[in-house]
């Protein structure tokens, strides 16, 4: 297992508390340099940066190391989970569009162009891609000014 260095000490106040219920997510790759170059480009389109890195592993986020890309620690080949995908928040529809464009330019496969998905509700605008290892990745913007109640829609 990787030894994680201490993050700089942070004060958790109401203004800086992470609203997510997820600490982090990690996906595996069989070609770390290629995956690193891909995610450097697409995560920047979402306003994310490298927070931590080790040989064969990198973590992206805005403040915390929330999304890891790494070669499997056990040395066995990485595989893609059927029925699973990673979803990232975008700050605007334009940021969804930029993520999609950056992903395709970096070699991703389109799995759903940017746009609304009526099934997900009026506020949703998003896109889906397959990364270079085959992982399904989503970027979405939710315009909550439309008064959407997430509890009224099954997804």
PDB file of C-alpha atoms in Angstrom:
ATOM      1  CA  UNK A   1       0.000   0.000   0.000  1.00  0.00           C
ATOM      2  CA  UNK A   2       1.153   3.521  -0.721  1.00  0.00           C
ATOM      3  CA  UNK A   3       2.301   5.605   2.221  1.00  0.00           C
ATOM      4  CA  UNK A   4       0.259   8.792   2.028  1.00  0.00           C
ATOM      5  CA  UNK A   5       1.961  11.994   3.159  1.00  0.00           C
ATOM      6  CA  UNK A   6       0.057  14.303   5.466  1.00  0.00           C
ATOM      7  CA  UNK A   7      -1.955  16.948   3.696  1.00  0.00           C
ATOM      8  CA  UNK A   8      -1.358  20.465   4.875  1.00  0.00           C
ATOM      9  CA  UNK A   9      -3.443  21.044   7.972  1.00  0.00           C
ATOM     10  CA  UNK A  10      -6.873  22.380   7.119  1.00  0.00           C
ATOM     11  CA  UNK A  11      -9.429  24.043   9.341  1.00  0.00           C
ATOM     12  CA  UNK A  12     -12.902  22.718   8.716  1.00  0.00           C
ATOM     13  CA  UNK A  13     -15.385  25.559   9.050  1.00  0.00           C
ATOM     14  CA  UNK A  14     -18.859  25.869   7.631  1.00  0.00           C
ATOM     15  CA  UNK A  15     -17.379  27.716   4.647  1.00  0.00           C
ATOM     16  CA  UNK A  16     -14.705  25.125   3.819  1.00  0.00           C
ATOM     17  CA  UNK A  17     -16.392  21.846   4.796  1.00  0.00           C
ATOM     18  CA  UNK A  18     -16.453  19.360   1.948  1.00  0.00           C
ATOM     19  CA  UNK A  19     -20.152  18.795   1.116  1.00  0.00           C
ATOM     20  CA  UNK A  20     -19.513  15.429  -0.553  1.00  0.00           C
ATOM     21  CA  UNK A  21     -20.284  12.143   1.164  1.00  0.00           C
ATOM     22  CA  UNK A  22     -17.437  10.483  -0.761  1.00  0.00           C
ATOM     23  CA  UNK A  23     -13.857  10.700   0.510  1.00  0.00           C
ATOM     24  CA  UNK A  24     -12.277   9.616  -2.768  1.00  0.00           C
ATOM     25  CA  UNK A  25     -12.616   7.292  -5.731  1.00  0.00           C
ATOM     26  CA  UNK A  26      -9.840   5.389  -7.475  1.00  0.00           C
ATOM     27  CA  UNK A  27      -9.767   3.835 -10.934  1.00  0.00           C
ATOM     28  CA  UNK A  28      -7.100   1.534 -12.285  1.00  0.00           C
ATOM     29  CA  UNK A  29      -5.072   1.848 -15.452  1.00  0.00           C
ATOM     30  CA  UNK A  30      -2.759  -0.468 -17.368  1.00  0.00           C
ATOM     31  CA  UNK A  31      -0.838   2.460 -18.890  1.00  0.00           C
ATOM     32  CA  UNK A  32      -0.247   5.059 -16.186  1.00  0.00           C
ATOM     33  CA  UNK A  33       1.674   7.637 -18.287  1.00  0.00           C
ATOM     34  CA  UNK A  34      -1.085   7.611 -20.936  1.00  0.00           C
ATOM     35  CA  UNK A  35      -3.858   7.832 -18.310  1.00  0.00           C
ATOM     36  CA  UNK A  36      -2.003  10.622 -16.500  1.00  0.00           C
ATOM     37  CA  UNK A  37      -1.764  12.715 -19.667  1.00  0.00           C
ATOM     38  CA  UNK A  38      -5.461  12.099 -20.405  1.00  0.00           C
ATOM     39  CA  UNK A  39      -6.687  13.052 -16.933  1.00  0.00           C
ATOM     40  CA  UNK A  40      -4.337  16.043 -16.670  1.00  0.00           C
ATOM     41  CA  UNK A  41      -6.234  17.459 -19.673  1.00  0.00           C
ATOM     42  CA  UNK A  42      -9.809  16.533 -18.789  1.00  0.00           C
ATOM     43  CA  UNK A  43      -9.647  17.327 -15.072  1.00  0.00           C
ATOM     44  CA  UNK A  44      -8.221  20.776 -15.842  1.00  0.00           C
ATOM     45  CA  UNK A  45     -11.349  21.401 -17.947  1.00  0.00           C
ATOM     46  CA  UNK A  46     -13.360  20.936 -14.712  1.00  0.00           C
ATOM     47  CA  UNK A  47     -11.141  23.262 -12.700  1.00  0.00           C
ATOM     48  CA  UNK A  48      -9.382  20.399 -10.900  1.00  0.00           C
ATOM     49  CA  UNK A  49      -5.653  20.059 -10.315  1.00  0.00           C
ATOM     50  CA  UNK A  50      -3.176  17.455  -9.105  1.00  0.00           C
ATOM     51  CA  UNK A  51      -3.362  17.350  -5.300  1.00  0.00           C
ATOM     52  CA  UNK A  52      -1.091  14.356  -4.595  1.00  0.00           C
ATOM     53  CA  UNK A  53       1.098  12.117  -6.723  1.00  0.00           C
ATOM     54  CA  UNK A  54       3.310   9.083  -6.301  1.00  0.00           C
ATOM     55  CA  UNK A  55       5.093   6.811  -8.758  1.00  0.00           C
ATOM     56  CA  UNK A  56       2.221   5.155 -10.630  1.00  0.00           C
ATOM     57  CA  UNK A  57      -0.562   7.154  -8.904  1.00  0.00           C
ATOM     58  CA  UNK A  58      -2.043  10.648  -9.089  1.00  0.00           C
ATOM     59  CA  UNK A  59      -4.953  12.297  -7.241  1.00  0.00           C
ATOM     60  CA  UNK A  60      -7.011  15.184  -8.612  1.00  0.00           C
ATOM     61  CA  UNK A  61      -9.403  17.558  -6.910  1.00  0.00           C
ATOM     62  CA  UNK A  62     -10.164  21.194  -6.198  1.00  0.00           C
ATOM     63  CA  UNK A  63      -9.087  21.099  -2.557  1.00  0.00           C
ATOM     64  CA  UNK A  64      -8.923  17.416  -1.564  1.00  0.00           C
ATOM     65  CA  UNK A  65      -7.489  14.311  -3.315  1.00  0.00           C
ATOM     66  CA  UNK A  66     -10.905  13.033  -4.443  1.00  0.00           C
ATOM     67  CA  UNK A  67     -10.192  11.219  -7.719  1.00  0.00           C
ATOM     68  CA  UNK A  68      -7.245   8.834  -8.028  1.00  0.00           C
ATOM     69  CA  UNK A  69      -5.857   7.213 -11.173  1.00  0.00           C
ATOM     70  CA  UNK A  70      -3.306   4.495 -10.543  1.00  0.00           C
ATOM     71  CA  UNK A  71      -1.754   1.247 -11.619  1.00  0.00           C
ATOM     72  CA  UNK A  72      -3.174  -1.539  -9.419  1.00  0.00           C
ATOM     73  CA  UNK A  73      -1.112  -1.938  -6.260  1.00  0.00           C
ATOM     74  CA  UNK A  74      -1.300  -5.752  -6.448  1.00  0.00           C
ATOM     75  CA  UNK A  75       0.481  -5.737  -9.836  1.00  0.00           C
ATOM     76  CA  UNK A  76      -2.399  -7.479 -11.624  1.00  0.00           C
ATOM     77  CA  UNK A  77      -4.035  -5.883 -14.688  1.00  0.00           C
ATOM     78  CA  UNK A  78      -6.665  -3.194 -14.126  1.00  0.00           C
ATOM     79  CA  UNK A  79     -10.177  -3.963 -15.365  1.00  0.00           C
ATOM     80  CA  UNK A  80     -13.319  -1.900 -15.934  1.00  0.00           C
ATOM     81  CA  UNK A  81     -16.386  -2.483 -13.760  1.00  0.00           C
ATOM     82  CA  UNK A  82     -19.535  -3.253 -15.734  1.00  0.00           C
ATOM     83  CA  UNK A  83     -22.371  -0.985 -14.626  1.00  0.00           C
ATOM     84  CA  UNK A  84     -20.133   1.485 -12.812  1.00  0.00           C
ATOM     85  CA  UNK A  85     -19.107   4.987 -13.787  1.00  0.00           C
ATOM     86  CA  UNK A  86     -17.541   8.106 -12.313  1.00  0.00           C
ATOM     87  CA  UNK A  87     -19.520  11.355 -12.303  1.00  0.00           C
ATOM     88  CA  UNK A  88     -17.987  14.809 -11.824  1.00  0.00           C
ATOM     89  CA  UNK A  89     -19.756  18.082 -11.036  1.00  0.00           C
ATOM     90  CA  UNK A  90     -19.218  20.918 -13.483  1.00  0.00           C
ATOM     91  CA  UNK A  91     -19.736  24.582 -12.600  1.00  0.00           C
ATOM     92  CA  UNK A  92     -21.568  25.383 -15.851  1.00  0.00           C
ATOM     93  CA  UNK A  93     -22.837  23.959 -19.129  1.00  0.00           C
ATOM     94  CA  UNK A  94     -19.743  25.460 -20.767  1.00  0.00           C
ATOM     95  CA  UNK A  95     -17.548  23.456 -18.392  1.00  0.00           C
ATOM     96  CA  UNK A  96     -19.401  20.245 -19.379  1.00  0.00           C
ATOM     97  CA  UNK A  97     -18.768  21.124 -23.030  1.00  0.00           C
ATOM     98  CA  UNK A  98     -15.076  21.823 -22.309  1.00  0.00           C
ATOM     99  CA  UNK A  99     -14.684  18.499 -20.450  1.00  0.00           C
ATOM    100  CA  UNK A 100     -16.248  16.601 -23.373  1.00  0.00           C
ATOM    101  CA  UNK A 101     -14.090  18.401 -25.956  1.00  0.00           C
ATOM    102  CA  UNK A 102     -10.899  17.863 -23.925  1.00  0.00           C
ATOM    103  CA  UNK A 103     -11.711  14.181 -23.456  1.00  0.00           C
ATOM    104  CA  UNK A 104     -12.355  13.564 -27.159  1.00  0.00           C
ATOM    105  CA  UNK A 105      -9.222  15.524 -28.113  1.00  0.00           C
ATOM    106  CA  UNK A 106      -7.230  13.328 -25.711  1.00  0.00           C
ATOM    107  CA  UNK A 107      -8.541  10.121 -27.317  1.00  0.00           C
ATOM    108  CA  UNK A 108     -11.721   9.308 -25.369  1.00  0.00           C
ATOM    109  CA  UNK A 109     -14.741   7.655 -26.974  1.00  0.00           C
ATOM    110  CA  UNK A 110     -18.054   9.556 -26.935  1.00  0.00           C
ATOM    111  CA  UNK A 111     -20.764   7.856 -24.857  1.00  0.00           C
ATOM    112  CA  UNK A 112     -23.273  10.724 -24.921  1.00  0.00           C
ATOM    113  CA  UNK A 113     -22.745  14.257 -26.201  1.00  0.00           C
ATOM    114  CA  UNK A 114     -23.274  17.248 -23.901  1.00  0.00           C
ATOM    115  CA  UNK A 115     -26.908  18.144 -23.462  1.00  0.00           C
ATOM    116  CA  UNK A 116     -30.010  17.747 -21.339  1.00  0.00           C
ATOM    117  CA  UNK A 117     -31.291  14.320 -20.339  1.00  0.00           C
ATOM    118  CA  UNK A 118     -35.055  14.704 -19.693  1.00  0.00           C
ATOM    119  CA  UNK A 119     -35.081  11.462 -17.710  1.00  0.00           C
ATOM    120  CA  UNK A 120     -32.737  13.064 -15.147  1.00  0.00           C
ATOM    121  CA  UNK A 121     -34.897  16.176 -14.722  1.00  0.00           C
ATOM    122  CA  UNK A 122     -34.942  19.725 -16.056  1.00  0.00           C
ATOM    123  CA  UNK A 123     -31.807  21.000 -14.243  1.00  0.00           C
ATOM    124  CA  UNK A 124     -29.483  18.314 -15.659  1.00  0.00           C
ATOM    125  CA  UNK A 125     -26.978  19.004 -18.451  1.00  0.00           C
ATOM    126  CA  UNK A 126     -24.199  16.491 -18.933  1.00  0.00           C
ATOM    127  CA  UNK A 127     -22.086  14.217 -21.088  1.00  0.00           C
ATOM    128  CA  UNK A 128     -20.532  10.764 -20.956  1.00  0.00           C
ATOM    129  CA  UNK A 129     -17.229   9.487 -22.334  1.00  0.00           C
ATOM    130  CA  UNK A 130     -15.131   6.308 -22.146  1.00  0.00           C
ATOM    131  CA  UNK A 131     -11.561   7.024 -21.084  1.00  0.00           C
ATOM    132  CA  UNK A 132      -8.523   5.349 -22.629  1.00  0.00           C
ATOM    133  CA  UNK A 133      -8.875   2.326 -20.314  1.00  0.00           C
ATOM    134  CA  UNK A 134     -12.624   1.984 -20.993  1.00  0.00           C
ATOM    135  CA  UNK A 135     -13.965   3.571 -17.785  1.00  0.00           C
ATOM    136  CA  UNK A 136     -17.270   5.410 -18.236  1.00  0.00           C
ATOM    137  CA  UNK A 137     -16.953   9.012 -17.013  1.00  0.00           C
ATOM    138  CA  UNK A 138     -19.648  11.691 -16.728  1.00  0.00           C
ATOM    139  CA  UNK A 139     -19.514  15.453 -16.271  1.00  0.00           C
ATOM    140  CA  UNK A 140     -22.755  17.155 -15.259  1.00  0.00           C
ATOM    141  CA  UNK A 141     -24.086  20.575 -14.390  1.00  0.00           C
ATOM    142  CA  UNK A 142     -27.237  20.870 -12.283  1.00  0.00           C
ATOM    143  CA  UNK A 143     -29.060  24.203 -12.546  1.00  0.00           C
ATOM    144  CA  UNK A 144     -30.813  24.043  -9.192  1.00  0.00           C
ATOM    145  CA  UNK A 145     -32.394  27.473  -9.731  1.00  0.00           C
ATOM    146  CA  UNK A 146     -35.109  25.551 -11.583  1.00  0.00           C
ATOM    147  CA  UNK A 147     -36.526  24.249  -8.301  1.00  0.00           C
ATOM    148  CA  UNK A 148     -35.862  20.584  -8.994  1.00  0.00           C
ATOM    149  CA  UNK A 149     -36.629  18.086  -6.226  1.00  0.00           C
ATOM    150  CA  UNK A 150     -34.262  15.137  -6.638  1.00  0.00           C
ATOM    151  CA  UNK A 151     -36.496  12.961  -4.475  1.00  0.00           C
ATOM    152  CA  UNK A 152     -39.253  13.083  -7.097  1.00  0.00           C
ATOM    153  CA  UNK A 153     -37.132  11.405  -9.792  1.00  0.00           C
ATOM    154  CA  UNK A 154     -35.703   7.901  -9.769  1.00  0.00           C
ATOM    155  CA  UNK A 155     -32.352   7.480 -11.520  1.00  0.00           C
TER     156      UNK A 155
END
